[in-house]
Short mmCIF file of C-alpha atoms in Angstrom, two decimals:
data_model
loop_
_atom_site.label_atom_id
_atom_site.label_comp_id
_atom_site.label_asym_id
_atom_site.label_seq_id
_atom_site.Cartn_x
_atom_site.Cartn_y
_atom_site.Cartn_z
CA MET A 146 37.68 -2.59 19.32
CA LYS A 147 39.67 -0.07 18.17
CA LYS A 148 40.30 -2.00 15.24
CA SER A 149 36.65 -2.79 14.07
CA ILE A 150 36.54 1.47 14.49
CA LEU A 151 39.00 1.91 12.15
CA LYS A 152 38.42 -0.65 9.68
CA LEU A 153 34.13 1.02 10.01
CA SER A 154 36.97 4.20 9.41
CA LEU A 155 38.93 3.18 6.77
CA ALA A 156 35.25 1.56 4.68
CA THR A 157 33.68 4.76 4.79
CA THR A 158 36.49 6.18 3.55
CA LEU A 159 36.27 4.34 0.59
CA VAL A 160 32.77 3.86 0.07
CA PHE A 161 31.87 7.43 0.09
CA GLY A 162 35.24 8.18 -1.37
CA ALA A 163 33.48 5.57 -4.62
CA LEU A 164 30.62 7.27 -4.69
CA GLY A 165 31.90 10.37 -5.91
CA VAL A 166 31.00 11.88 -2.91
CA GLN A 167 33.58 15.54 -1.36
CA GLY A 168 33.73 16.64 1.61
CA TYR A 169 32.91 13.80 3.72
CA VAL A 170 34.83 13.65 7.14
CA VAL A 171 35.48 10.42 8.83
CA LYS A 172 35.92 11.93 12.44
CA PRO A 173 37.25 10.02 15.47
CA VAL A 174 35.08 7.03 16.78
CA GLU A 175 34.38 7.05 20.51
CA ALA A 176 33.46 3.47 20.70
CA ALA A 177 30.11 4.39 22.86
CA ASP A 178 28.75 6.37 18.89
CA THR A 179 30.25 2.81 17.04
CA GLN A 180 26.35 1.87 16.78
CA SER A 181 25.49 5.38 15.56
CA HIS A 182 28.31 5.57 13.12
CA SER A 183 26.97 2.42 12.10
CA HIS A 184 24.04 3.19 11.25
CA HIS A 185 24.37 7.11 10.11
CA PHE A 186 27.00 5.19 7.50
CA TYR A 187 24.53 2.92 5.93
CA ASP A 188 21.01 5.60 6.17
CA TYR A 189 23.93 8.15 3.68
CA LEU A 190 23.88 4.67 1.49
CA ILE A 191 21.05 3.71 1.20
CA THR A 192 19.07 6.96 0.57
CA LYS A 193 22.15 7.15 -2.23
CA LEU A 194 21.49 4.43 -3.07
CA VAL A 195 17.91 4.59 -3.89
CA ASN A 196 16.08 5.80 -7.77
CA GLU A 197 13.60 7.89 -6.68
CA HIS A 198 13.65 7.93 -10.86
CA LYS A 199 13.91 4.17 -11.43
CA ILE A 200 9.93 3.91 -9.09
CA TYR A 201 8.65 6.83 -11.28
CA ARG A 202 9.31 4.72 -13.97
CA ASN A 203 7.93 1.94 -12.74
CA ILE A 204 4.98 3.76 -11.70
CA ALA A 205 4.03 5.24 -15.03
CA HIS A 206 4.55 1.84 -16.47
CA LEU A 207 1.65 0.06 -13.90
CA ALA A 208 -0.82 2.89 -14.32
CA LYS A 209 -1.18 2.83 -18.17
CA GLU A 210 -4.58 1.46 -17.14
CA PRO A 211 -6.58 0.31 -14.54
CA ARG A 212 -5.54 -3.45 -12.43
CA VAL A 213 -8.81 -4.49 -11.14
CA ALA A 214 -8.58 -7.80 -9.36
CA GLY A 215 -9.40 -10.81 -11.83
CA THR A 216 -8.99 -9.23 -15.01
CA ASP A 217 -6.03 -9.20 -17.80
CA GLU A 218 -4.26 -6.39 -17.15
CA GLU A 219 -4.05 -7.59 -13.06
CA ASP A 220 -2.89 -10.14 -15.13
CA GLU A 221 -0.23 -8.41 -16.95
CA ALA A 222 0.85 -6.50 -13.96
CA VAL A 223 1.59 -9.08 -12.26
CA GLU A 224 4.01 -10.76 -14.89
CA PHE A 225 6.15 -6.91 -14.91
CA ILE A 226 6.92 -7.56 -11.32
CA LYS A 227 7.98 -10.73 -11.40
CA ARG A 228 10.42 -9.95 -14.57
CA GLU A 229 10.87 -6.96 -12.52
CA PHE A 230 12.32 -8.98 -9.23
CA ARG A 231 14.18 -11.81 -11.89
CA ASN A 232 15.85 -8.50 -13.58
CA TYR A 233 17.44 -7.43 -9.85
CA GLY A 234 18.18 -11.41 -8.96
CA TYR A 235 15.52 -12.88 -7.78
CA PRO A 236 14.03 -16.04 -8.05
CA ALA A 237 10.53 -14.27 -7.59
CA ASP A 238 7.33 -16.91 -7.81
CA ILE A 239 3.83 -15.95 -8.06
CA GLN A 240 1.37 -17.00 -5.65
CA PRO A 241 -2.45 -17.55 -7.28
CA PHE A 242 -5.68 -18.05 -4.89
CA THR A 243 -9.16 -17.99 -6.33
CA TYR A 244 -12.27 -16.30 -4.53
CA VAL A 245 -16.06 -14.87 -5.57
CA GLY A 246 -14.44 -11.49 -6.69
CA TYR A 247 -17.10 -8.76 -8.58
CA THR A 248 -17.34 -7.33 -11.92
CA PRO A 249 -18.62 -3.68 -11.70
CA PRO A 250 -20.83 -2.01 -14.10
CA HIS A 251 -20.41 -0.61 -17.16
CA THR A 252 -23.86 1.11 -17.09
CA ILE A 253 -24.97 3.26 -13.86
CA GLU A 254 -27.88 5.66 -14.87
CA LEU A 255 -30.39 7.72 -12.43
CA GLN A 256 -33.18 9.58 -14.01
CA VAL A 257 -35.44 11.81 -11.46
CA ASP A 258 -38.66 13.27 -13.17
CA GLY A 259 -38.61 16.92 -12.68
CA TYR A 260 -35.89 17.27 -11.33
CA ASN A 261 -33.01 19.26 -14.61
CA GLU A 262 -29.88 19.49 -12.56
CA GLN A 263 -26.46 17.26 -13.32
CA LEU A 264 -26.29 13.98 -11.67
CA ASN A 265 -23.32 12.08 -11.85
CA PRO A 266 -24.59 8.63 -9.82
CA ASP A 267 -21.37 6.15 -9.49
CA TYR A 268 -21.78 2.22 -7.45
CA PHE A 269 -20.51 0.76 -4.41
CA THR A 270 -18.81 -2.81 -4.73
CA TYR A 271 -21.16 -5.47 -4.69
CA SER A 272 -24.01 -3.32 -6.29
CA ILE A 273 -26.34 -5.86 -7.99
CA SER A 274 -27.12 -5.22 -11.51
CA GLY A 275 -31.35 -4.06 -12.52
CA ASN A 276 -33.80 -1.13 -13.03
CA VAL A 277 -36.07 -0.33 -10.91
CA SER A 278 -38.27 3.12 -10.53
CA GLY A 279 -40.75 4.33 -7.99
CA GLU A 280 -40.99 7.40 -5.84
CA ILE A 281 -38.44 8.81 -4.91
CA VAL A 282 -38.27 9.44 -0.44
CA ASN A 283 -36.18 10.67 2.13
CA GLY A 284 -34.55 8.00 3.79
CA GLY A 285 -33.25 9.73 6.79
CA LEU A 286 -29.78 7.05 7.70
CA GLY A 287 -31.17 4.56 7.33
CA LYS A 288 -32.41 3.20 10.23
CA PRO A 289 -35.54 0.75 10.16
CA ASP A 290 -37.65 3.60 12.82
CA GLU A 291 -37.01 6.03 9.66
CA LEU A 292 -37.75 4.07 6.67
CA GLY A 293 -40.94 2.70 7.73
CA ASP A 294 -42.68 0.99 4.58
CA VAL A 295 -41.02 2.30 1.86
CA THR A 296 -42.58 -0.40 -1.43
CA GLY A 297 -41.80 0.31 -4.13
CA LYS A 298 -39.82 3.44 -3.35
CA ILE A 299 -36.80 4.62 -4.50
CA VAL A 300 -35.17 6.03 -0.97
CA LEU A 301 -32.49 9.08 -0.66
CA ILE A 302 -30.55 8.10 2.07
CA LYS A 303 -27.43 9.49 3.82
CA ARG A 304 -24.14 8.39 4.40
CA GLY A 305 -23.01 8.04 8.90
CA GLU A 306 -23.67 5.64 12.10
CA LEU A 307 -24.37 2.72 9.97
CA SER A 308 -22.83 0.48 6.99
CA PHE A 309 -23.55 1.05 3.61
CA SER A 310 -24.56 -2.69 3.49
CA GLU A 311 -26.18 -2.22 6.51
CA LYS A 312 -29.18 0.62 4.79
CA VAL A 313 -29.22 -1.31 1.44
CA LEU A 314 -30.14 -4.76 3.48
CA ASN A 315 -32.56 -2.11 5.95
CA ALA A 316 -33.59 -0.30 2.56
CA GLY A 317 -34.38 -3.96 0.42
CA GLU A 318 -36.19 -5.15 4.26
CA ALA A 319 -38.76 -2.36 3.85
CA GLY A 320 -39.15 -2.93 0.62
CA ALA A 321 -37.00 -0.89 -0.16
CA ALA A 322 -36.92 -0.84 -5.32
CA GLY A 323 -33.93 0.16 -5.06
CA VAL A 324 -31.15 3.27 -2.46
CA ILE A 325 -30.20 5.86 -3.21
CA ILE A 326 -26.61 6.86 -0.88
CA TYR A 327 -25.23 10.08 -0.78
CA ASN A 328 -22.19 11.75 1.22
CA ASN A 329 -22.11 13.16 4.99
CA SER A 330 -19.04 15.40 4.02
CA GLU A 331 -17.63 17.33 0.71
CA GLY A 332 -17.24 15.46 -2.67
CA SER A 333 -18.29 12.64 -4.77
CA LEU A 334 -19.10 9.04 -2.30
CA ASN A 335 -17.23 5.68 -3.47
CA GLY A 336 -17.75 2.51 -1.23
CA THR A 337 -18.91 -0.79 -1.05
CA LEU A 338 -21.31 -3.34 0.29
CA GLY A 339 -18.56 -5.63 1.69
CA ALA A 340 -19.69 -8.71 -0.24
CA HIS A 341 -22.34 -10.41 -2.41
CA ASN A 342 -25.74 -10.67 -0.71
CA ASP A 343 -28.88 -11.91 -1.79
CA GLN A 344 -31.05 -9.36 -0.18
CA PHE A 345 -29.15 -6.70 -2.14
CA VAL A 346 -31.44 -3.63 -3.99
CA PRO A 347 -29.37 -1.76 -6.62
CA ALA A 348 -28.05 0.44 -5.39
CA ILE A 349 -26.49 4.20 -5.84
CA SER A 350 -23.98 7.17 -4.86
CA LEU A 351 -24.60 10.49 -4.94
CA SER A 352 -22.11 13.38 -3.50
CA LYS A 353 -23.33 15.35 -0.79
CA ALA A 354 -24.32 18.07 -3.08
CA GLU A 355 -26.06 16.70 -5.39
CA GLY A 356 -27.53 14.43 -2.33
CA ASP A 357 -28.44 17.87 -0.74
CA ALA A 358 -30.37 18.93 -3.75
CA LEU A 359 -32.57 16.11 -4.18
CA LEU A 360 -33.82 16.06 -0.84
CA ALA A 361 -34.87 19.60 -1.00
CA SER A 362 -36.76 19.32 -3.87
CA ILE A 363 -38.27 16.12 -2.10
CA GLU A 364 -39.09 18.12 1.03
CA ALA A 365 -40.27 21.19 -1.39
CA GLY A 366 -42.68 18.50 -3.44
CA GLU A 367 -40.92 19.01 -6.79
CA ILE A 368 -39.85 15.71 -7.69
CA THR A 369 -41.88 12.71 -7.33
CA GLU A 370 -40.28 9.66 -9.06
CA ALA A 371 -36.52 8.61 -10.34
CA ALA A 372 -35.75 5.54 -12.14
CA ILE A 373 -31.99 3.43 -11.31
CA ASN A 374 -30.60 1.50 -13.82
CA ILE A 375 -27.05 -0.63 -13.36
CA GLU A 376 -25.65 -3.17 -16.83
CA GLY A 377 -23.03 -5.21 -16.45
CA ALA A 378 -22.28 -5.46 -12.49
CA SER A 379 -22.01 -9.46 -11.48
CA THR A 380 -20.29 -11.69 -8.84
CA GLY A 381 -18.55 -14.63 -9.58
CA GLU A 382 -15.77 -16.58 -9.23
CA LYS A 383 -11.97 -15.03 -10.51
CA THR A 384 -8.19 -15.88 -9.47
CA SER A 385 -5.49 -13.09 -8.87
CA HIS A 386 -1.53 -13.41 -7.72
CA ASN A 387 1.00 -12.40 -5.01
CA VAL A 388 4.44 -12.33 -6.48
CA ILE A 389 7.17 -12.68 -3.60
CA ALA A 390 11.22 -12.59 -4.24
CA LYS A 391 12.89 -13.28 -1.26
CA LYS A 392 17.18 -11.80 -0.25
CA LYS A 393 17.44 -14.35 1.95
CA PRO A 394 20.64 -14.06 4.90
CA THR A 395 23.93 -13.17 3.98
CA SER A 396 25.64 -15.25 6.57
CA LYS A 397 24.02 -18.87 7.80
CA LEU A 398 26.23 -18.37 10.56
CA ARG A 399 24.68 -15.66 11.31
CA ASP A 400 21.20 -16.17 10.14
CA THR A 401 18.48 -14.92 13.08
CA ASN A 402 16.30 -17.17 11.77
CA ASP A 403 13.70 -13.78 11.45
CA ILE A 404 11.61 -12.82 8.60
CA ILE A 405 10.92 -9.51 7.46
CA VAL A 406 8.06 -8.24 4.72
CA ILE A 407 7.58 -5.70 2.72
CA GLY A 408 4.75 -5.49 0.62
CA ALA A 409 2.40 -3.50 -1.16
CA HIS A 410 -0.91 -4.44 -3.48
CA HIS A 411 -0.72 -3.94 -6.46
CA ASP A 412 -4.33 -4.44 -8.14
CA SER A 413 -6.26 -0.58 -8.54
CA VAL A 414 -9.88 0.24 -8.02
CA ALA A 415 -12.40 0.02 -11.00
CA GLY A 416 -11.42 3.21 -13.65
CA ALA A 417 -8.61 4.80 -11.94
CA PRO A 418 -5.42 3.98 -13.53
CA GLY A 419 -3.82 4.23 -9.57
CA ALA A 420 -0.49 4.95 -10.18
CA ASN A 421 -0.87 6.66 -6.34
CA ASP A 422 -3.09 3.11 -5.15
CA ASP A 423 -0.55 1.82 -5.84
CA ALA A 424 1.54 1.75 -7.85
CA SER A 425 3.42 3.87 -5.75
CA GLY A 426 3.79 1.24 -3.48
CA THR A 427 4.21 -1.49 -5.86
CA ALA A 428 7.45 0.53 -7.21
CA MET A 429 8.54 1.43 -4.41
CA THR A 430 8.94 -2.54 -3.31
CA LEU A 431 10.80 -3.32 -6.06
CA GLU A 432 13.39 -0.43 -6.09
CA LEU A 433 13.82 -1.40 -2.31
CA ALA A 434 14.42 -5.42 -3.43
CA ARG A 435 16.71 -3.97 -5.74
CA VAL A 436 18.60 -1.61 -3.53
CA LEU A 437 19.02 -4.11 -0.45
CA LYS A 438 19.97 -7.36 -3.48
CA LEU A 439 23.29 -4.99 -2.21
CA PHE A 440 23.73 -5.05 1.62
CA PRO A 441 24.18 -7.70 3.94
CA THR A 442 22.30 -8.77 6.17
CA ASP A 443 21.40 -11.70 8.91
CA THR A 444 17.71 -12.14 8.84
CA GLU A 445 15.47 -12.66 5.50
CA ILE A 446 13.90 -10.17 3.70
CA ARG A 447 10.95 -10.45 1.42
CA PHE A 448 9.22 -8.91 -1.29
CA ILE A 449 5.69 -9.57 -1.85
CA THR A 450 2.97 -7.39 -3.83
CA PHE A 451 -0.83 -8.61 -2.97
CA GLY A 452 -3.45 -9.20 -5.07
CA ALA A 453 -6.99 -8.01 -4.59
CA GLU A 454 -6.03 -5.94 -1.65
CA GLU A 455 -9.23 -3.41 -2.94
CA VAL A 456 -11.60 -6.28 -3.00
CA GLY A 457 -11.14 -7.45 0.83
CA LEU A 458 -7.63 -7.04 1.52
CA LEU A 459 -7.81 -10.56 0.02
CA GLY A 460 -4.14 -11.24 -1.41
CA SER A 461 -2.79 -10.36 1.84
CA THR A 462 -4.49 -12.12 3.77
CA HIS A 463 -4.53 -15.47 1.75
CA TYR A 464 -1.06 -14.88 1.78
CA VAL A 465 -0.50 -15.02 5.45
CA ASN A 466 -3.16 -17.78 5.60
CA SER A 467 -1.53 -20.00 3.78
CA LEU A 468 1.61 -19.76 5.82
CA PRO A 469 2.85 -23.04 8.06
CA GLU A 470 2.77 -22.38 11.92
CA ASP A 471 6.87 -21.95 12.36
CA GLU A 472 7.36 -20.23 9.32
CA ARG A 473 4.36 -17.47 10.45
CA ASN A 474 6.30 -17.44 13.71
CA ARG A 475 9.53 -16.03 11.73
CA ILE A 476 8.06 -12.87 10.75
CA VAL A 477 9.71 -9.93 13.06
CA ALA A 478 8.11 -6.77 10.68
CA ASN A 479 6.07 -5.70 8.38
CA PHE A 480 6.36 -2.65 6.40
CA ASN A 481 3.66 -1.98 4.09
CA LEU A 482 2.95 0.61 1.54
CA ASP A 483 0.02 2.04 0.25
CA MET A 484 -0.41 5.42 -1.52
CA VAL A 485 3.07 6.56 -0.60
CA GLY A 486 3.84 9.18 -3.78
CA SER A 487 0.55 12.11 -4.35
CA ARG A 488 1.91 15.36 -4.27
CA ASP A 489 -1.35 16.21 -2.78
CA ALA A 490 -1.62 13.92 0.06
CA GLY A 491 -0.78 15.37 3.54
CA ASN A 492 2.28 14.27 5.52
CA LEU A 493 3.79 10.58 5.95
CA VAL A 494 1.98 9.00 9.30
CA LEU A 495 2.61 5.66 10.28
CA ALA A 496 -0.73 3.43 10.76
CA THR A 497 -1.36 0.15 13.55
CA ILE A 498 -4.54 -1.17 13.66
CA ASP A 499 -4.82 0.23 17.40
CA GLY A 500 -2.41 3.13 17.09
CA GLU A 501 -0.29 1.52 19.15
CA PRO A 502 3.84 1.56 18.33
CA ASN A 503 5.18 -1.31 17.76
CA LEU A 504 8.91 -2.29 15.97
CA VAL A 505 7.87 -1.28 12.91
CA THR A 506 7.39 2.44 14.02
CA GLU A 507 10.08 1.68 16.27
CA LEU A 508 12.25 1.26 13.70
CA ALA A 509 10.56 4.16 11.06
CA GLN A 510 10.42 6.61 13.71
CA GLU A 511 14.12 5.86 15.01
CA THR A 512 15.37 6.30 10.80
CA SER A 513 12.98 9.20 10.02
CA THR A 514 14.29 10.82 12.95
CA ARG A 515 18.07 10.71 11.76
CA LEU A 516 16.94 11.24 7.68
CA ASN A 517 14.83 14.59 8.50
CA GLY A 518 15.30 15.76 12.11
CA GLU A 519 11.77 14.67 13.43
CA ALA A 520 10.08 11.27 14.33
CA THR A 521 7.41 10.38 11.88
CA PRO A 522 3.87 10.16 13.65
CA ILE A 523 1.22 7.61 14.33
CA ARG A 524 -1.63 6.28 14.32
CA SER A 525 -4.25 4.02 13.90
CA GLY A 526 -5.35 2.88 11.05
CA GLY A 527 -6.60 -0.20 9.21
CA SER A 528 -8.30 -1.41 5.20
CA SER A 529 -4.56 -2.21 3.96
CA ASP A 530 -2.70 -5.09 3.74
CA HIS A 531 -0.68 -4.40 7.09
CA VAL A 532 -3.74 -5.64 8.75
CA PRO A 533 -3.99 -9.93 8.57
CA PHE A 534 -0.19 -9.15 9.41
CA ALA A 535 -0.95 -7.28 12.58
CA GLU A 536 -4.31 -10.17 13.37
CA VAL A 537 -1.87 -12.72 13.63
CA GLY A 538 0.41 -10.69 16.19
CA ILE A 539 3.00 -9.90 13.48
CA PRO A 540 3.99 -6.15 14.23
CA ALA A 541 3.14 -4.02 11.59
CA ALA A 542 2.20 -0.61 9.93
CA LEU A 543 0.73 0.94 6.87
CA PHE A 544 3.28 4.01 5.41
CA ILE A 545 0.43 6.45 3.70
CA HIS A 546 0.31 9.88 3.28
CA SER A 547 -2.79 11.94 5.70
CA PRO A 548 -5.40 12.85 4.31
CA SER A 549 -5.79 11.38 1.11
CA GLU A 550 -5.85 13.41 -2.32
CA PRO A 551 -8.64 14.64 -3.38
CA TRP A 552 -8.87 11.99 -6.48
CA TYR A 553 -7.99 8.70 -4.03
CA HIS A 554 -10.37 5.91 -6.36
CA THR A 555 -11.01 8.57 -8.96
CA PRO A 556 -9.77 8.42 -12.69
CA ASP A 557 -7.87 10.94 -11.58
CA ASP A 558 -5.35 8.71 -9.76
CA THR A 559 -2.20 9.30 -12.87
CA ILE A 560 1.46 9.30 -13.20
CA ASP A 561 1.65 13.53 -13.24
CA LYS A 562 -0.10 13.56 -9.45
CA ILE A 563 2.95 12.06 -8.07
CA SER A 564 5.71 13.50 -6.24
CA LYS A 565 9.36 11.48 -7.17
CA GLU A 566 10.09 13.49 -3.79
CA LYS A 567 7.62 11.79 -1.45
CA LEU A 568 8.88 8.64 -3.39
CA LYS A 569 13.17 8.99 -2.51
CA ASP A 570 11.66 10.54 1.61
CA VAL A 571 9.73 7.31 1.97
CA ALA A 572 11.93 4.55 -0.09
CA SER A 573 14.56 6.25 2.33
CA ILE A 574 12.85 6.22 5.50
CA VAL A 575 11.51 2.10 4.85
CA GLY A 576 14.75 1.25 3.76
CA THR A 577 17.12 2.01 6.16
CA ALA A 578 14.55 1.22 8.77
CA VAL A 579 14.78 -2.16 7.41
CA TYR A 580 18.27 -2.49 7.44
CA GLN A 581 18.75 -2.12 10.51
CA GLN A 582 17.02 -4.53 11.65
CA ALA A 583 18.51 -6.75 9.51
CA GLN A 584 22.37 -5.65 9.49
CA ILE A 585 24.82 -7.69 10.36
CA ASP A 586 26.76 -6.74 13.30
CA ARG A 587 30.21 -6.95 11.69
CA MET A 588 32.41 -4.76 13.70
CA PHE A 589 32.14 -7.33 16.90
CA LYS A 590 32.11 -10.42 14.94
CA PRO A 591 35.80 -12.91 14.63
CA ARG A 592 37.21 -12.87 11.23
CA LYS A 593 36.79 -15.80 10.63
CA GLN A 594 32.64 -16.00 10.96
CA GLN A 595 32.57 -12.85 8.24
CA GLU A 596 31.36 -14.46 4.33
CA LYS A 597 32.56 -11.92 2.95
CA LYS A 598 33.97 -8.64 2.81
CA VAL A 599 31.36 -5.44 1.70
CA GLU A 600 34.09 -3.74 -0.98
CA PRO A 601 33.13 -0.21 -2.30
CA GLN A 602 33.34 -1.94 -5.79
CA MET A 603 29.96 -3.53 -4.98
CA PHE A 604 28.83 -0.07 -5.04
CA LEU A 605 27.88 -0.04 -8.95
CA GLU A 606 27.92 3.89 -10.20
CA GLU A 607 24.84 2.67 -12.76
CA ASP A 608 22.79 1.74 -9.09
CA LEU A 609 22.71 6.05 -7.91
CA LYS A 610 21.17 6.75 -11.70
#
């Protein structure tokens, strides 16, 4: 035991010296404290090696334009990600999958006779094209008993209680020609109808302020007619891709047969460059692949960027469903990075689908406590690529800042809104958490079982820039 402790202390001195760190003092380590000492040792190395500037540069490259699933722009992002993985020494694979996808409209118009205020309508994913007009009426929350007979009318409906698709279907069943749904909280309304449905009628969205003003004009009898025009929206078969890189265990003798997945989605919504959502998570996945490549592990680590997240978690669902059962059972953790760099979002949280802790949150809370002095909080949350993993029993959590930034899913989600400090913080927490689970317990192994020694020279000067 004393020899192992001495080796760790000596290795610490050598590596910290190679990294050019001044003032680090190697203290005597009691036997009971060797595991804690080892964690702090690797926490420092990983945090030092994580390069927020590289993450930022990759975000800037990815966020030059929107990366809508199934488009040429998404294909270009996929090729870039594959090329970066290969630059880091990974034989990256591209996994294609097909799905029935949505092409957003190029024209969205709302005209209200006698109404002179500015209106900025938006679409719902899976809104259908159409040019319809009729009397504009108040439809409440879109419940059947609130709608009555609205044959040939344009129905104004408030967000809340029912899903957007239920509101549109209820209005269509009651005879409506079109639907306007307005927000119930401040700001614009971005949403989805979930999937294509032949029973949909043309539907658009408005902000709370716009909807409240329209409702007041309707009730005052100031406006009576409206027209909705949506052009270019369509639904059809599309192809998207996942990009997969694998770091095999360093030591076959100590291979745990476990797999850890670190992932993010590389697609964005239409019209949004998606710097934070989710070029930030994609670029961070690339950086963690670069950094963790330098470390010996007894666990396989998979770095995956998923396609078509924005249209229903399709890439991650396809990946999980395509795994053989025995391989799926080997996955012990999924770290999902989504929207991890906005300067204007709130604090980092860990979201699980049930709000309960699991292996991922336990590891992340341990490392965030060591790095920042407090554990990152846990909450419930879905709507991202950790969900398909969790649904088959794999411990999974979403790393995200909450509340979201004001320009979530808008054209203003651009590189200038990204915080390098937040990128460094999240990447350090995730990298150290993953390595805590995947590192080889080198101190207590007979020397003959060690495949190779970790030398200070493996941490090159360029890895710190």
